[in-house]
PDB file of C-alpha atoms and ligand atoms in Angstrom:
ATOM      1  CA  MET A 472     -83.944 -55.368  11.335  1.00  0.00           C
ATOM      2  CA  LYS A 473     -84.656 -51.742  12.140  1.00  0.00           C
ATOM      3  CA  LYS A 474     -82.100 -52.003  14.915  1.00  0.00           C
ATOM      4  CA  SER A 475     -79.519 -53.378  12.597  1.00  0.00           C
ATOM      5  CA  ILE A 476     -80.140 -50.556  10.048  1.00  0.00           C
ATOM      6  CA  CYS A 477     -79.838 -47.988  12.883  1.00  0.00           C
ATOM      7  CA  GLU A 478     -76.612 -49.573  14.102  1.00  0.00           C
ATOM      8  CA  LEU A 479     -75.180 -49.607  10.536  1.00  0.00           C
ATOM      9  CA  LEU A 480     -76.215 -45.916   9.991  1.00  0.00           C
ATOM     10  CA  SER A 481     -74.606 -44.998  13.333  1.00  0.00           C
ATOM     11  CA  PHE A 482     -71.454 -46.773  12.348  1.00  0.00           C
ATOM     12  CA  VAL A 483     -71.365 -45.018   8.889  1.00  0.00           C
ATOM     13  CA  LEU A 484     -72.007 -41.679  10.657  1.00  0.00           C
ATOM     14  CA  LEU A 485     -69.255 -42.289  13.140  1.00  0.00           C
ATOM     15  CA  PHE A 486     -66.874 -43.209  10.304  1.00  0.00           C
ATOM     16  CA  VAL A 487     -67.720 -40.131   8.330  1.00  0.00           C
ATOM     17  CA  MET A 488     -67.208 -37.871  11.395  1.00  0.00           C
ATOM     18  CA  ALA A 489     -63.906 -39.456  12.267  1.00  0.00           C
ATOM     19  CA  GLY A 490     -62.798 -38.804   8.680  1.00  0.00           C
ATOM     20  CA  CYS A 491     -63.776 -35.117   8.819  1.00  0.00           C
ATOM     21  CA  GLY A 492     -61.963 -34.734  12.157  1.00  0.00           C
ATOM     22  CA  ASN A 493     -58.877 -36.143  10.592  1.00  0.00           C
ATOM     23  CA  ILE A 494     -59.035 -33.691   7.687  1.00  0.00           C
ATOM     24  CA  ALA A 495     -59.552 -30.843  10.188  1.00  0.00           C
ATOM     25  CA  ALA A 496     -56.664 -32.103  12.215  1.00  0.00           C
ATOM     26  CA  GLU A 497     -54.533 -32.396   9.110  1.00  0.00           C
ATOM     27  CA  GLY A 498     -55.710 -28.982   7.954  1.00  0.00           C
ATOM     28  CA  GLY A 499     -54.804 -27.477  11.253  1.00  0.00           C
ATOM     29  CA  HIS A 500     -51.446 -29.213  11.193  1.00  0.00           C
ATOM     30  CA  GLU A 501     -50.738 -28.039   7.668  1.00  0.00           C
ATOM     31  CA  SER A 502     -51.573 -24.511   8.585  1.00  0.00           C
ATOM     32  CA  VAL A 503     -49.303 -24.656  11.693  1.00  0.00           C
ATOM     33  CA  SER A 504     -46.420 -26.019   9.595  1.00  0.00           C
ATOM     34  CA  GLU A 505     -46.935 -23.327   6.957  1.00  0.00           C
ATOM     35  CA  GLN A 506     -46.900 -20.759   9.701  1.00  0.00           C
ATOM     36  CA  THR A 507     -43.664 -22.318  11.088  1.00  0.00           C
ATOM     37  CA  GLU A 508     -42.053 -22.155   7.683  1.00  0.00           C
ATOM     38  CA  VAL A 509     -42.973 -18.493   7.212  1.00  0.00           C
ATOM     39  CA  GLN A 510     -41.612 -17.765  10.722  1.00  0.00           C
ATOM     40  CA  ALA A 511     -38.445 -19.676   9.944  1.00  0.00           C
ATOM     41  CA  GLU A 512     -38.011 -17.716   6.760  1.00  0.00           C
ATOM     42  CA  GLN A 513     -38.613 -14.475   8.560  1.00  0.00           C
ATOM     43  CA  SER A 514     -36.182 -15.517  11.186  1.00  0.00           C
ATOM     44  CA  ILE A 515     -33.481 -16.329   8.578  1.00  0.00           C
ATOM     45  CA  ASP A 516     -34.069 -12.966   6.927  1.00  0.00           C
ATOM     46  CA  HIS A 517     -33.830 -11.311  10.293  1.00  0.00           C
ATOM     47  CA  ASN A 518     -30.590 -13.187  11.041  1.00  0.00           C
ATOM     48  CA  LYS A 519     -29.262 -12.247   7.644  1.00  0.00           C
ATOM     49  CA  VAL A 520     -29.971  -8.613   8.281  1.00  0.00           C
ATOM     50  CA  SER A 521     -28.509  -8.688  11.702  1.00  0.00           C
ATOM     51  CA  ALA A 522     -25.487 -10.594  10.409  1.00  0.00           C
ATOM     52  CA  GLU A 523     -25.065  -7.960   7.711  1.00  0.00           C
ATOM     53  CA  THR A 524     -25.460  -5.190  10.249  1.00  0.00           C
ATOM     54  CA  GLU A 525     -23.007  -6.891  12.584  1.00  0.00           C
ATOM     55  CA  SER A 526     -20.466  -7.294   9.787  1.00  0.00           C
ATOM     56  CA  ARG A 527     -20.852  -3.632   8.771  1.00  0.00           C
ATOM     57  CA  GLU A 528     -20.427  -2.639  12.407  1.00  0.00           C
ATOM     58  CA  LEU A 529     -17.333  -4.848  12.698  1.00  0.00           C
ATOM     59  CA  SER A 530     -15.830  -3.377   9.573  1.00  0.00           C
ATOM     60  CA  GLY A 531     -16.473   0.105  10.829  1.00  0.00           C
ATOM     61  CA  SER A 532     -19.208   0.706   8.202  1.00  0.00           C
ATOM     62  CA  VAL A 533     -16.599   1.932   5.690  1.00  0.00           C
ATOM     63  CA  PRO A 534     -18.058   2.070   2.209  1.00  0.00           C
ATOM     64  CA  GLU A 535     -16.230  -0.106  -0.342  1.00  0.00           C
ATOM     65  CA  GLN A 536     -15.071   2.802  -2.417  1.00  0.00           C
ATOM     66  CA  GLU A 537     -13.616   4.449   0.655  1.00  0.00           C
ATOM     67  CA  GLN A 538     -11.829   1.280   1.676  1.00  0.00           C
ATOM     68  CA  GLU A 539     -10.237   1.025  -1.777  1.00  0.00           C
ATOM     69  CA  THR A 540      -9.028   4.638  -1.502  1.00  0.00           C
ATOM     70  CA  ASN A 541      -7.476   3.943   1.917  1.00  0.00           C
ATOM     71  CA  MET A 542      -5.706   0.820   0.632  1.00  0.00           C
ATOM     72  CA  GLU A 543      -4.262   2.695  -2.326  1.00  0.00           C
ATOM     73  CA  GLN A 544      -0.471   2.929  -2.088  1.00  0.00           C
ATOM     74  CA  LYS A 545       1.125   6.188  -3.109  1.00  0.00           C
ATOM     75  CA  THR A 546       4.759   6.347  -4.216  1.00  0.00           C
ATOM     76  CA  LEU A 547       7.146   9.309  -4.516  1.00  0.00           C
ATOM     77  CA  VAL A 548      10.406   9.149  -6.424  1.00  0.00           C
ATOM     78  CA  ALA A 549      12.739  11.574  -4.772  1.00  0.00           C
ATOM     79  CA  TYR A 550      16.190  12.177  -6.253  1.00  0.00           C
ATOM     80  CA  PHE A 551      19.295  14.316  -6.293  1.00  0.00           C
ATOM     81  CA  SER A 552      21.354  14.511  -9.469  1.00  0.00           C
ATOM     82  CA  ALA A 553      24.282  16.962  -9.675  1.00  0.00           C
ATOM     83  CA  THR A 554      25.357  16.184 -13.214  1.00  0.00           C
ATOM     84  CA  GLY A 555      22.232  14.593 -14.754  1.00  0.00           C
ATOM     85  CA  THR A 556      23.111  10.828 -14.583  1.00  0.00           C
ATOM     86  CA  THR A 557      20.686   9.872 -11.816  1.00  0.00           C
ATOM     87  CA  GLU A 558      17.868  11.995 -13.159  1.00  0.00           C
ATOM     88  CA  PRO A 559      16.676   9.877 -16.160  1.00  0.00           C
ATOM     89  CA  LEU A 560      16.622   6.810 -13.900  1.00  0.00           C
ATOM     90  CA  ALA A 561      14.413   8.568 -11.414  1.00  0.00           C
ATOM     91  CA  GLU A 562      12.155   9.622 -14.276  1.00  0.00           C
ATOM     92  CA  TYR A 563      11.930   6.011 -15.489  1.00  0.00           C
ATOM     93  CA  ALA A 564      11.029   4.827 -12.030  1.00  0.00           C
ATOM     94  CA  ALA A 565       8.248   7.449 -11.750  1.00  0.00           C
ATOM     95  CA  GLU A 566       6.886   6.572 -15.209  1.00  0.00           C
ATOM     96  CA  ILE A 567       6.928   2.872 -14.520  1.00  0.00           C
ATOM     97  CA  LEU A 568       5.273   3.156 -11.148  1.00  0.00           C
ATOM     98  CA  ASP A 569       2.980   6.024 -12.078  1.00  0.00           C
ATOM     99  CA  ALA A 570       4.506   7.815  -9.158  1.00  0.00           C
ATOM    100  CA  ASP A 571       5.033  11.464  -8.259  1.00  0.00           C
ATOM    101  CA  ILE A 572       8.588  12.747  -8.697  1.00  0.00           C
ATOM    102  CA  TYR A 573      10.498  15.266  -6.627  1.00  0.00           C
ATOM    103  CA  GLU A 574      13.982  16.614  -7.365  1.00  0.00           C
ATOM    104  CA  ILE A 575      16.068  17.428  -4.319  1.00  0.00           C
ATOM    105  CA  VAL A 576      17.490  20.799  -5.443  1.00  0.00           C
ATOM    106  CA  PRO A 577      20.344  22.429  -3.462  1.00  0.00           C
ATOM    107  CA  GLU A 578      19.599  25.884  -2.236  1.00  0.00           C
ATOM    108  CA  VAL A 579      23.194  26.760  -3.387  1.00  0.00           C
ATOM    109  CA  PRO A 580      23.762  25.046  -6.749  1.00  0.00           C
ATOM    110  CA  TYR A 581      26.985  23.037  -7.090  1.00  0.00           C
ATOM    111  CA  THR A 582      29.369  24.510  -9.567  1.00  0.00           C
ATOM    112  CA  GLU A 583      31.743  22.466 -11.687  1.00  0.00           C
ATOM    113  CA  ALA A 584      34.548  23.391  -9.289  1.00  0.00           C
ATOM    114  CA  ASP A 585      32.410  22.273  -6.347  1.00  0.00           C
ATOM    115  CA  LEU A 586      32.036  18.841  -7.977  1.00  0.00           C
ATOM    116  CA  ALA A 587      35.636  18.281  -9.011  1.00  0.00           C
ATOM    117  CA  TYR A 588      36.483  15.559  -6.601  1.00  0.00           C
ATOM    118  CA  TYR A 589      39.798  14.976  -4.830  1.00  0.00           C
ATOM    119  CA  THR A 590      40.374  18.723  -5.013  1.00  0.00           C
ATOM    120  CA  ASN A 591      39.092  19.459  -1.538  1.00  0.00           C
ATOM    121  CA  GLY A 592      36.283  21.322  -3.217  1.00  0.00           C
ATOM    122  CA  ARG A 593      32.848  21.881  -1.760  1.00  0.00           C
ATOM    123  CA  ALA A 594      31.569  18.353  -2.371  1.00  0.00           C
ATOM    124  CA  ASP A 595      34.751  16.790  -0.978  1.00  0.00           C
ATOM    125  CA  GLN A 596      34.535  18.913   2.117  1.00  0.00           C
ATOM    126  CA  GLU A 597      30.868  17.993   2.694  1.00  0.00           C
ATOM    127  CA  GLN A 598      31.552  14.287   2.296  1.00  0.00           C
ATOM    128  CA  ASN A 599      34.391  14.599   4.836  1.00  0.00           C
ATOM    129  CA  ASP A 600      32.020  16.117   7.353  1.00  0.00           C
ATOM    130  CA  PRO A 601      29.303  13.783   8.591  1.00  0.00           C
ATOM    131  CA  SER A 602      27.404  16.607  10.089  1.00  0.00           C
ATOM    132  CA  ALA A 603      27.264  18.669   6.853  1.00  0.00           C
ATOM    133  CA  ARG A 604      23.590  19.339   5.852  1.00  0.00           C
ATOM    134  CA  PRO A 605      23.465  21.361   2.588  1.00  0.00           C
ATOM    135  CA  ALA A 606      20.186  23.243   2.477  1.00  0.00           C
ATOM    136  CA  ILE A 607      17.413  22.158   0.053  1.00  0.00           C
ATOM    137  CA  ALA A 608      15.421  24.652  -1.988  1.00  0.00           C
ATOM    138  CA  GLY A 609      11.655  23.922  -1.620  1.00  0.00           C
ATOM    139  CA  ASN A 610      10.016  20.940   0.013  1.00  0.00           C
ATOM    140  CA  VAL A 611       7.472  18.144  -0.394  1.00  0.00           C
ATOM    141  CA  GLU A 612       4.294  19.566   1.036  1.00  0.00           C
ATOM    142  CA  ASN A 613       2.289  16.322   1.137  1.00  0.00           C
ATOM    143  CA  MET A 614       4.880  13.825   2.356  1.00  0.00           C
ATOM    144  CA  GLU A 615       2.390  12.247   4.740  1.00  0.00           C
ATOM    145  CA  GLU A 616       0.371  10.933   1.692  1.00  0.00           C
ATOM    146  CA  TYR A 617       3.206   8.702   0.489  1.00  0.00           C
ATOM    147  CA  ASP A 618       3.721   5.165   1.646  1.00  0.00           C
ATOM    148  CA  THR A 619       6.795   4.405  -0.435  1.00  0.00           C
ATOM    149  CA  ILE A 620       9.764   6.592  -1.348  1.00  0.00           C
ATOM    150  CA  ILE A 621      12.176   5.595  -4.132  1.00  0.00           C
ATOM    151  CA  LEU A 622      15.371   7.528  -3.278  1.00  0.00           C
ATOM    152  CA  GLY A 623      17.930   8.153  -5.986  1.00  0.00           C
ATOM    153  CA  TYR A 624      21.378   9.759  -5.578  1.00  0.00           C
ATOM    154  CA  PRO A 625      24.942   9.657  -6.977  1.00  0.00           C
ATOM    155  CA  ILE A 626      27.716   8.015  -5.007  1.00  0.00           C
ATOM    156  CA  TRP A 627      30.068  10.621  -3.631  1.00  0.00           C
ATOM    157  CA  HIS A 628      33.192   9.102  -2.050  1.00  0.00           C
ATOM    158  CA  GLY A 629      31.389   5.821  -1.410  1.00  0.00           C
ATOM    159  CA  GLN A 630      28.462   7.477   0.311  1.00  0.00           C
ATOM    160  CA  ALA A 631      25.210   9.338  -0.462  1.00  0.00           C
ATOM    161  CA  PRO A 632      25.740  13.092  -0.828  1.00  0.00           C
ATOM    162  CA  ARG A 633      25.085  14.950   2.475  1.00  0.00           C
ATOM    163  CA  ILE A 634      22.031  16.635   0.877  1.00  0.00           C
ATOM    164  CA  ILE A 635      20.373  13.230   1.119  1.00  0.00           C
ATOM    165  CA  SER A 636      20.865  13.423   4.885  1.00  0.00           C
ATOM    166  CA  THR A 637      19.232  16.874   4.872  1.00  0.00           C
ATOM    167  CA  PHE A 638      16.283  15.380   2.940  1.00  0.00           C
ATOM    168  CA  LEU A 639      15.849  12.388   5.281  1.00  0.00           C
ATOM    169  CA  GLU A 640      15.981  14.542   8.340  1.00  0.00           C
ATOM    170  CA  SER A 641      13.391  17.008   6.941  1.00  0.00           C
ATOM    171  CA  TYR A 642      10.414  14.712   7.093  1.00  0.00           C
ATOM    172  CA  ASP A 643       8.823  12.059   9.303  1.00  0.00           C
ATOM    173  CA  PHE A 644       9.205   8.828   7.346  1.00  0.00           C
ATOM    174  CA  SER A 645       7.688   6.641  10.161  1.00  0.00           C
ATOM    175  CA  GLY A 646       6.035   3.528   8.856  1.00  0.00           C
ATOM    176  CA  LYS A 647       7.002   4.286   5.231  1.00  0.00           C
ATOM    177  CA  THR A 648       9.057   2.141   2.857  1.00  0.00           C
ATOM    178  CA  ILE A 649      12.274   3.597   1.371  1.00  0.00           C
ATOM    179  CA  ILE A 650      13.888   2.015  -1.655  1.00  0.00           C
ATOM    180  CA  PRO A 651      17.281   3.507  -2.477  1.00  0.00           C
ATOM    181  CA  PHE A 652      19.132   3.444  -5.713  1.00  0.00           C
ATOM    182  CA  CYS A 653      22.254   5.176  -6.880  1.00  0.00           C
ATOM    183  CA  THR A 654      24.464   5.856  -9.912  1.00  0.00           C
ATOM    184  CA  SER A 655      28.240   6.020  -9.774  1.00  0.00           C
ATOM    185  CA  HIS A 656      31.358   5.958 -11.915  1.00  0.00           C
ATOM    186  CA  SER A 657      32.240   2.450 -10.753  1.00  0.00           C
ATOM    187  CA  SER A 658      31.476   2.015  -7.023  1.00  0.00           C
ATOM    188  CA  GLY A 659      28.625  -0.216  -5.841  1.00  0.00           C
ATOM    189  CA  ILE A 660      25.903   0.989  -3.540  1.00  0.00           C
ATOM    190  CA  GLY A 661      27.987  -0.443  -0.709  1.00  0.00           C
ATOM    191  CA  SER A 662      27.154   0.914   2.739  1.00  0.00           C
ATOM    192  CA  SER A 663      25.792   4.157   1.344  1.00  0.00           C
ATOM    193  CA  ALA A 664      22.150   3.226   1.943  1.00  0.00           C
ATOM    194  CA  ASP A 665      22.761   1.397   5.248  1.00  0.00           C
ATOM    195  CA  ASN A 666      24.419   4.509   6.605  1.00  0.00           C
ATOM    196  CA  LEU A 667      21.257   6.429   5.958  1.00  0.00           C
ATOM    197  CA  HIS A 668      19.071   4.229   8.149  1.00  0.00           C
ATOM    198  CA  GLY A 669      20.086   5.936  11.332  1.00  0.00           C
ATOM    199  CA  LEU A 670      18.748   9.305  10.081  1.00  0.00           C
ATOM    200  CA  CYS A 671      15.136   7.952  10.031  1.00  0.00           C
ATOM    201  CA  SER A 672      12.758   6.471  12.521  1.00  0.00           C
ATOM    202  CA  ASP A 673      13.275   2.743  13.273  1.00  0.00           C
ATOM    203  CA  SER A 674       9.843   2.060  11.857  1.00  0.00           C
ATOM    204  CA  VAL A 675      11.022   2.856   8.327  1.00  0.00           C
ATOM    205  CA  LYS A 676      11.219  -0.230   6.180  1.00  0.00           C
ATOM    206  CA  TRP A 677      14.281  -0.014   3.985  1.00  0.00           C
ATOM    207  CA  LEU A 678      14.330  -2.304   1.003  1.00  0.00           C
ATOM    208  CA  GLU A 679      17.590  -3.419  -0.676  1.00  0.00           C
ATOM    209  CA  GLY A 680      19.021  -0.767  -2.961  1.00  0.00           C
ATOM    210  CA  ARG A 681      20.905  -1.023  -6.241  1.00  0.00           C
ATOM    211  CA  ARG A 682      23.550   0.827  -8.223  1.00  0.00           C
ATOM    212  CA  PHE A 683      22.983   1.638 -11.860  1.00  0.00           C
ATOM    213  CA  GLU A 684      25.586   2.755 -14.348  1.00  0.00           C
ATOM    214  CA  ALA A 685      25.136   5.846 -16.503  1.00  0.00           C
ATOM    215  CA  GLY A 686      22.828   5.354 -19.445  1.00  0.00           C
ATOM    216  CA  THR A 687      20.917   2.353 -17.923  1.00  0.00           C
ATOM    217  CA  ALA A 688      17.846   1.420 -19.967  1.00  0.00           C
ATOM    218  CA  LYS A 689      14.366   1.979 -18.633  1.00  0.00           C
ATOM    219  CA  GLU A 690      13.661  -1.756 -18.938  1.00  0.00           C
ATOM    220  CA  THR A 691      16.465  -2.509 -16.482  1.00  0.00           C
ATOM    221  CA  MET A 692      14.963  -0.085 -13.980  1.00  0.00           C
ATOM    222  CA  GLY A 693      11.589  -1.721 -14.542  1.00  0.00           C
ATOM    223  CA  ASN A 694      12.975  -5.222 -13.944  1.00  0.00           C
ATOM    224  CA  TRP A 695      14.626  -4.107 -10.672  1.00  0.00           C
ATOM    225  CA  LEU A 696      11.538  -2.327  -9.361  1.00  0.00           C
ATOM    226  CA  GLU A 697       9.402  -5.356 -10.152  1.00  0.00           C
ATOM    227  CA  ASN A 698      11.857  -7.565  -8.284  1.00  0.00           C
ATOM    228  CA  VAL A 699      12.395  -5.337  -5.282  1.00  0.00           C
ATOM    229  CA  ILE A 700       8.819  -4.301  -4.781  1.00  0.00           C
ATOM    230  CA  VAL A 701       7.143  -7.709  -5.340  1.00  0.00           C
ATOM    231  CA  LYS A 702       9.819  -9.555  -3.317  1.00  0.00           C
TER     232      LYS A 702
HETATM  233  C1  LIG B 773      32.269  14.579  -5.143  1.00  0.00           C
HETATM  234  C2  LIG B 773      32.111  13.371  -6.026  1.00  0.00           C
HETATM  235  C3  LIG B 773      32.569  12.135  -5.525  1.00  0.00           C
HETATM  236  C4  LIG B 773      32.385  11.002  -6.251  1.00  0.00           C
HETATM  237  N1  LIG B 773      32.767   9.747  -5.720  1.00  0.00           N
HETATM  238  C5  LIG B 773      32.586   8.673  -6.458  1.00  0.00           C
HETATM  239  C6  LIG B 773      32.902   7.345  -5.902  1.00  0.00           C
HETATM  240  O1  LIG B 773      33.343   7.263  -4.772  1.00  0.00           O
HETATM  241  N2  LIG B 773      32.778   6.303  -6.665  1.00  0.00           N
HETATM  242  C7  LIG B 773      32.322   6.359  -7.950  1.00  0.00           C
HETATM  243  O2  LIG B 773      32.173   5.384  -8.627  1.00  0.00           O
HETATM  244  N3  LIG B 773      31.928   7.563  -8.499  1.00  0.00           N
HETATM  245  C8  LIG B 773      32.048   8.635  -7.753  1.00  0.00           C
HETATM  246  N4  LIG B 773      31.650   9.889  -8.278  1.00  0.00           N
HETATM  247  C9  LIG B 773      30.999   9.915  -9.577  1.00  0.00           C
HETATM  248  C10 LIG B 773      29.519   9.958  -9.508  1.00  0.00           C
HETATM  249  O3  LIG B 773      29.019   9.008  -8.590  1.00  0.00           O
HETATM  250  C11 LIG B 773      28.837   9.590 -10.838  1.00  0.00           C
HETATM  251  O4  LIG B 773      29.357  10.396 -11.837  1.00  0.00           O
HETATM  252  C12 LIG B 773      27.357   9.769 -10.705  1.00  0.00           C
HETATM  253  O5  LIG B 773      26.775   8.922 -11.688  1.00  0.00           O
HETATM  254  C13 LIG B 773      26.874  11.172 -10.897  1.00  0.00           C
HETATM  255  O6  LIG B 773      25.486  11.206 -10.818  1.00  0.00           O
HETATM  256  P1  LIG B 773      24.676  12.578 -11.164  1.00  0.00           P
HETATM  257  O7  LIG B 773      25.041  12.975 -12.525  1.00  0.00           O
HETATM  258  O8  LIG B 773      23.267  12.218 -11.037  1.00  0.00           O
HETATM  259  O9  LIG B 773      25.100  13.581 -10.133  1.00  0.00           O
HETATM  260  C14 LIG B 773      31.778  11.068  -7.516  1.00  0.00           C
HETATM  261  C15 LIG B 773      31.356  12.285  -8.063  1.00  0.00           C
HETATM  262  C16 LIG B 773      31.534  13.429  -7.281  1.00  0.00           C
HETATM  263  C17 LIG B 773      31.046  14.776  -7.835  1.00  0.00           C
END
């Protein structure tokens, strides 16, 4: 009987010890898995940081504000207007695009006699001479800042006045976009803009130009700009 009680007690003791062992094992296991989770979290955080660092390194670490400034497009409206017809259209363009404006002013102003066409006056003579380069008074000091130039001029004998050639040869327009427009009595823009391409670097992007009649409304200019720039 004593032996059976002893055997029973030993059995109970063994059972209890096995149970404790299990708990210890489970406790140990739990603690290992908790540790693994913490390590995993730390590792994710670390990866996140290194991914962020990597992406900053790839993007050249340029702060967002600076990137926005670099991406900002700056437009200049440059125009020549001998008798004031082209000028208001250039002003409309500058207002609509919130652009800077520059008037191409001849060093020697054109007199009425100079502009009387088919009289072999000054303007006629210049247009008959492809190498004529009437001097411009003043200049654009910060041309390198502009990405896009809207270029306005009157049609003189089917072409842009030679002073436009002077203007185009005075600056490096490489990589810039030029958008020409003109006014005239009745002629279209014709080949006047195409004939200016050769005066600039091949890397200039010329967009299609348009002719406007005298007294064109601001809205018409706005519609054209929207079309030509968005297109
Ligand atoms: C020398 C000269 C030549 C011109 N040749 C033409 C021409 O070939 N076709 C035309 O329709 N208008 C011609 N015109 C008229 C102008 O293109 C038109 O009046 C223009 O709108 C004037 O612009 P502005 O006032 O801005 O100078 C000519 C004007 C001048 C002074």
